[in-house]
mmCIF file of C-alpha atoms in Angstrom:
data_model
loop_
_atom_site.group_PDB
_atom_site.id
_atom_site.type_symbol
_atom_site.label_atom_id
_atom_site.label_comp_id
_atom_site.label_asym_id
_atom_site.label_seq_id
_atom_site.Cartn_x
_atom_site.Cartn_y
_atom_site.Cartn_z
ATOM 1 C CA UNK A 1 203.752 27.570 -33.753
ATOM 2 C CA UNK A 2 205.060 31.136 -33.616
ATOM 3 C CA UNK A 3 206.902 32.345 -30.542
ATOM 4 C CA UNK A 4 208.734 35.262 -29.008
ATOM 5 C CA UNK A 5 209.920 36.038 -25.497
ATOM 6 C CA UNK A 6 209.157 38.976 -23.288
ATOM 7 C CA UNK A 7 211.966 38.910 -20.775
ATOM 8 C CA UNK A 8 215.179 40.895 -21.085
ATOM 9 C CA UNK A 9 218.752 40.765 -19.884
ATOM 10 C CA UNK A 10 219.624 42.739 -16.779
ATOM 11 C CA UNK A 11 220.163 46.416 -17.570
ATOM 12 C CA UNK A 12 218.481 46.307 -20.985
ATOM 13 C CA UNK A 13 214.980 47.426 -21.958
ATOM 14 C CA UNK A 14 214.850 44.582 -24.507
ATOM 15 C CA UNK A 15 213.280 46.839 -27.147
ATOM 16 C CA UNK A 16 215.256 45.686 -30.206
ATOM 17 C CA UNK A 17 215.355 42.065 -29.202
ATOM 18 C CA UNK A 18 212.402 40.864 -27.228
ATOM 19 C CA UNK A 19 210.008 43.787 -27.656
ATOM 20 C CA UNK A 20 210.088 43.610 -31.448
ATOM 21 C CA UNK A 21 209.474 39.869 -31.421
ATOM 22 C CA UNK A 22 206.460 40.299 -29.151
ATOM 23 C CA UNK A 23 205.095 43.132 -31.330
ATOM 24 C CA UNK A 24 205.482 41.027 -34.484
ATOM 25 C CA UNK A 25 203.822 38.026 -32.836
ATOM 26 C CA UNK A 26 200.852 40.157 -31.759
ATOM 27 C CA UNK A 27 200.577 41.587 -35.289
ATOM 28 C CA UNK A 28 200.578 38.084 -36.785
ATOM 29 C CA UNK A 29 197.946 36.873 -34.318
ATOM 30 C CA UNK A 30 195.784 39.906 -35.094
ATOM 31 C CA UNK A 31 196.173 39.238 -38.818
ATOM 32 C CA UNK A 32 194.856 35.678 -38.422
ATOM 33 C CA UNK A 33 191.890 36.922 -36.385
ATOM 34 C CA UNK A 34 191.039 39.607 -38.947
ATOM 35 C CA UNK A 35 191.450 37.316 -41.951
ATOM 36 C CA UNK A 36 189.176 34.743 -40.355
ATOM 37 C CA UNK A 37 190.668 31.936 -42.447
ATOM 38 C CA UNK A 38 191.045 28.567 -40.789
ATOM 39 C CA UNK A 39 194.700 27.490 -41.092
ATOM 40 C CA UNK A 40 195.473 24.016 -42.409
ATOM 41 C CA UNK A 41 197.131 23.086 -39.111
ATOM 42 C CA UNK A 42 196.658 24.275 -35.548
ATOM 43 C CA UNK A 43 198.445 27.581 -35.190
ATOM 44 C CA UNK A 44 199.741 28.602 -31.762
ATOM 45 C CA UNK A 45 201.084 32.009 -30.782
ATOM 46 C CA UNK A 46 203.309 31.644 -27.722
ATOM 47 C CA UNK A 47 205.118 34.146 -25.527
ATOM 48 C CA UNK A 48 207.871 32.730 -23.345
ATOM 49 C CA UNK A 49 209.674 33.973 -20.273
ATOM 50 C CA UNK A 50 213.059 32.977 -18.818
ATOM 51 C CA UNK A 51 214.836 32.859 -22.182
ATOM 52 C CA UNK A 52 217.636 35.207 -21.096
ATOM 53 C CA UNK A 53 220.378 34.785 -18.494
ATOM 54 C CA UNK A 54 220.401 33.428 -15.882
ATOM 55 C CA UNK A 55 217.706 31.013 -17.125
ATOM 56 C CA UNK A 56 218.885 30.492 -20.713
ATOM 57 C CA UNK A 57 219.952 26.888 -21.330
ATOM 58 C CA UNK A 58 218.638 25.757 -17.931
ATOM 59 C CA UNK A 59 215.587 23.770 -16.867
ATOM 60 C CA UNK A 60 213.882 27.068 -15.986
ATOM 61 C CA UNK A 61 213.796 28.249 -19.600
ATOM 62 C CA UNK A 62 210.177 28.829 -20.679
ATOM 63 C CA UNK A 63 210.450 27.377 -24.186
ATOM 64 C CA UNK A 64 212.182 24.262 -22.869
ATOM 65 C CA UNK A 65 209.395 23.732 -20.338
ATOM 66 C CA UNK A 66 206.799 24.099 -23.093
ATOM 67 C CA UNK A 67 208.639 21.713 -25.422
ATOM 68 C CA UNK A 68 208.850 19.115 -22.661
ATOM 69 C CA UNK A 69 205.120 19.450 -21.951
ATOM 70 C CA UNK A 70 204.345 18.981 -25.661
ATOM 71 C CA UNK A 71 206.571 15.899 -25.786
ATOM 72 C CA UNK A 72 204.920 14.448 -22.674
ATOM 73 C CA UNK A 73 201.527 14.842 -24.389
ATOM 74 C CA UNK A 74 202.996 13.323 -27.573
ATOM 75 C CA UNK A 75 201.895 16.304 -29.600
ATOM 76 C CA UNK A 76 203.027 16.358 -33.207
ATOM 77 C CA UNK A 77 204.618 19.754 -33.803
ATOM 78 C CA UNK A 78 205.149 20.483 -37.506
ATOM 79 C CA UNK A 79 207.364 23.497 -36.925
ATOM 80 C CA UNK A 80 208.162 26.497 -34.789
ATOM 81 C CA UNK A 81 209.096 30.010 -35.842
ATOM 82 C CA UNK A 82 210.888 32.051 -33.195
ATOM 83 C CA UNK A 83 210.806 35.812 -33.686
ATOM 84 C CA UNK A 84 214.127 36.876 -32.238
ATOM 85 C CA UNK A 85 215.965 40.217 -32.445
ATOM 86 C CA UNK A 86 214.065 41.367 -35.529
ATOM 87 C CA UNK A 87 214.333 45.030 -34.502
ATOM 88 C CA UNK A 88 218.132 45.191 -34.425
ATOM 89 C CA UNK A 89 219.699 47.268 -37.207
ATOM 90 C CA UNK A 90 223.213 48.616 -37.554
ATOM 91 C CA UNK A 91 224.821 49.667 -40.844
ATOM 92 C CA UNK A 92 228.402 49.732 -39.535
ATOM 93 C CA UNK A 93 230.669 46.718 -40.178
ATOM 94 C CA UNK A 94 231.345 44.273 -37.326
ATOM 95 C CA UNK A 95 228.001 45.007 -35.632
ATOM 96 C CA UNK A 96 226.878 41.386 -35.963
ATOM 97 C CA UNK A 97 228.659 38.434 -34.347
ATOM 98 C CA UNK A 98 228.057 34.697 -34.326
ATOM 99 C CA UNK A 99 229.440 31.616 -32.629
ATOM 100 C CA UNK A 100 231.918 29.656 -34.733
ATOM 101 C CA UNK A 101 231.495 28.562 -37.537
ATOM 102 C CA UNK A 102 228.408 30.675 -38.353
ATOM 103 C CA UNK A 103 230.569 33.804 -38.643
ATOM 104 C CA UNK A 104 232.132 32.281 -41.742
ATOM 105 C CA UNK A 105 228.748 32.168 -43.485
ATOM 106 C CA UNK A 106 226.673 35.129 -42.290
ATOM 107 C CA UNK A 107 227.344 38.867 -42.741
ATOM 108 C CA UNK A 108 229.220 40.970 -40.192
ATOM 109 C CA UNK A 109 226.885 43.971 -40.534
ATOM 110 C CA UNK A 110 223.651 43.879 -38.524
ATOM 111 C CA UNK A 111 221.352 45.122 -41.288
ATOM 112 C CA UNK A 112 219.381 42.015 -42.268
ATOM 113 C CA UNK A 113 216.786 39.518 -41.113
ATOM 114 C CA UNK A 114 218.061 35.946 -41.040
ATOM 115 C CA UNK A 115 216.034 32.781 -41.426
ATOM 116 C CA UNK A 116 217.838 29.915 -39.709
ATOM 117 C CA UNK A 117 216.832 26.273 -39.256
ATOM 118 C CA UNK A 118 218.220 22.860 -38.590
ATOM 119 C CA UNK A 119 218.325 20.409 -41.493
ATOM 120 C CA UNK A 120 215.071 18.700 -40.484
ATOM 121 C CA UNK A 121 213.246 22.039 -40.843
ATOM 122 C CA UNK A 122 214.706 23.138 -44.181
ATOM 123 C CA UNK A 123 211.333 22.950 -45.989
ATOM 124 C CA UNK A 124 209.662 25.164 -43.386
ATOM 125 C CA UNK A 125 212.618 27.558 -43.606
ATOM 126 C CA UNK A 126 212.323 27.819 -47.381
ATOM 127 C CA UNK A 127 208.531 28.356 -47.339
ATOM 128 C CA UNK A 128 208.770 30.950 -44.564
ATOM 129 C CA UNK A 129 211.570 32.922 -46.235
ATOM 130 C CA UNK A 130 209.724 32.877 -49.580
ATOM 131 C CA UNK A 131 206.494 34.057 -47.927
ATOM 132 C CA UNK A 132 208.394 36.816 -46.124
ATOM 133 C CA UNK A 133 209.885 38.065 -49.422
ATOM 134 C CA UNK A 134 206.415 38.139 -50.961
ATOM 135 C CA UNK A 135 204.903 39.933 -47.968
ATOM 136 C CA UNK A 136 202.672 36.982 -47.057
ATOM 137 C CA UNK A 137 202.216 36.272 -43.361
ATOM 138 C CA UNK A 138 202.045 32.478 -43.570
ATOM 139 C CA UNK A 139 201.448 29.749 -46.099
#
């Protein structure tokens, strides 16, 4: 499953955050269509709404609604890649911030793409980051 969201915070065009995630998702979906290769697992490309305030972390959040529907159907989801803020770039120090304690680990300059996962998804994280470095869309 690959996802992005197409909403934006009030007063922002969402170009570096949400727009770039949507563009990347569409490019990945187009790649799979053009390649014509059947993936090993079912591959879903999902665009969510209501991921920003005031809906973020509420029952109205689009990704939460989708996850609940998948759970209700007892679907077995192998992994999910969320394309988030991939168009943000700043070379000045202190242009990237994190909630504690992530700021102790990650850089303070917003000039990178991060791959982040929970422990249960560490294998997917490793495969995805390696494929990204090699310029491969997906394994």
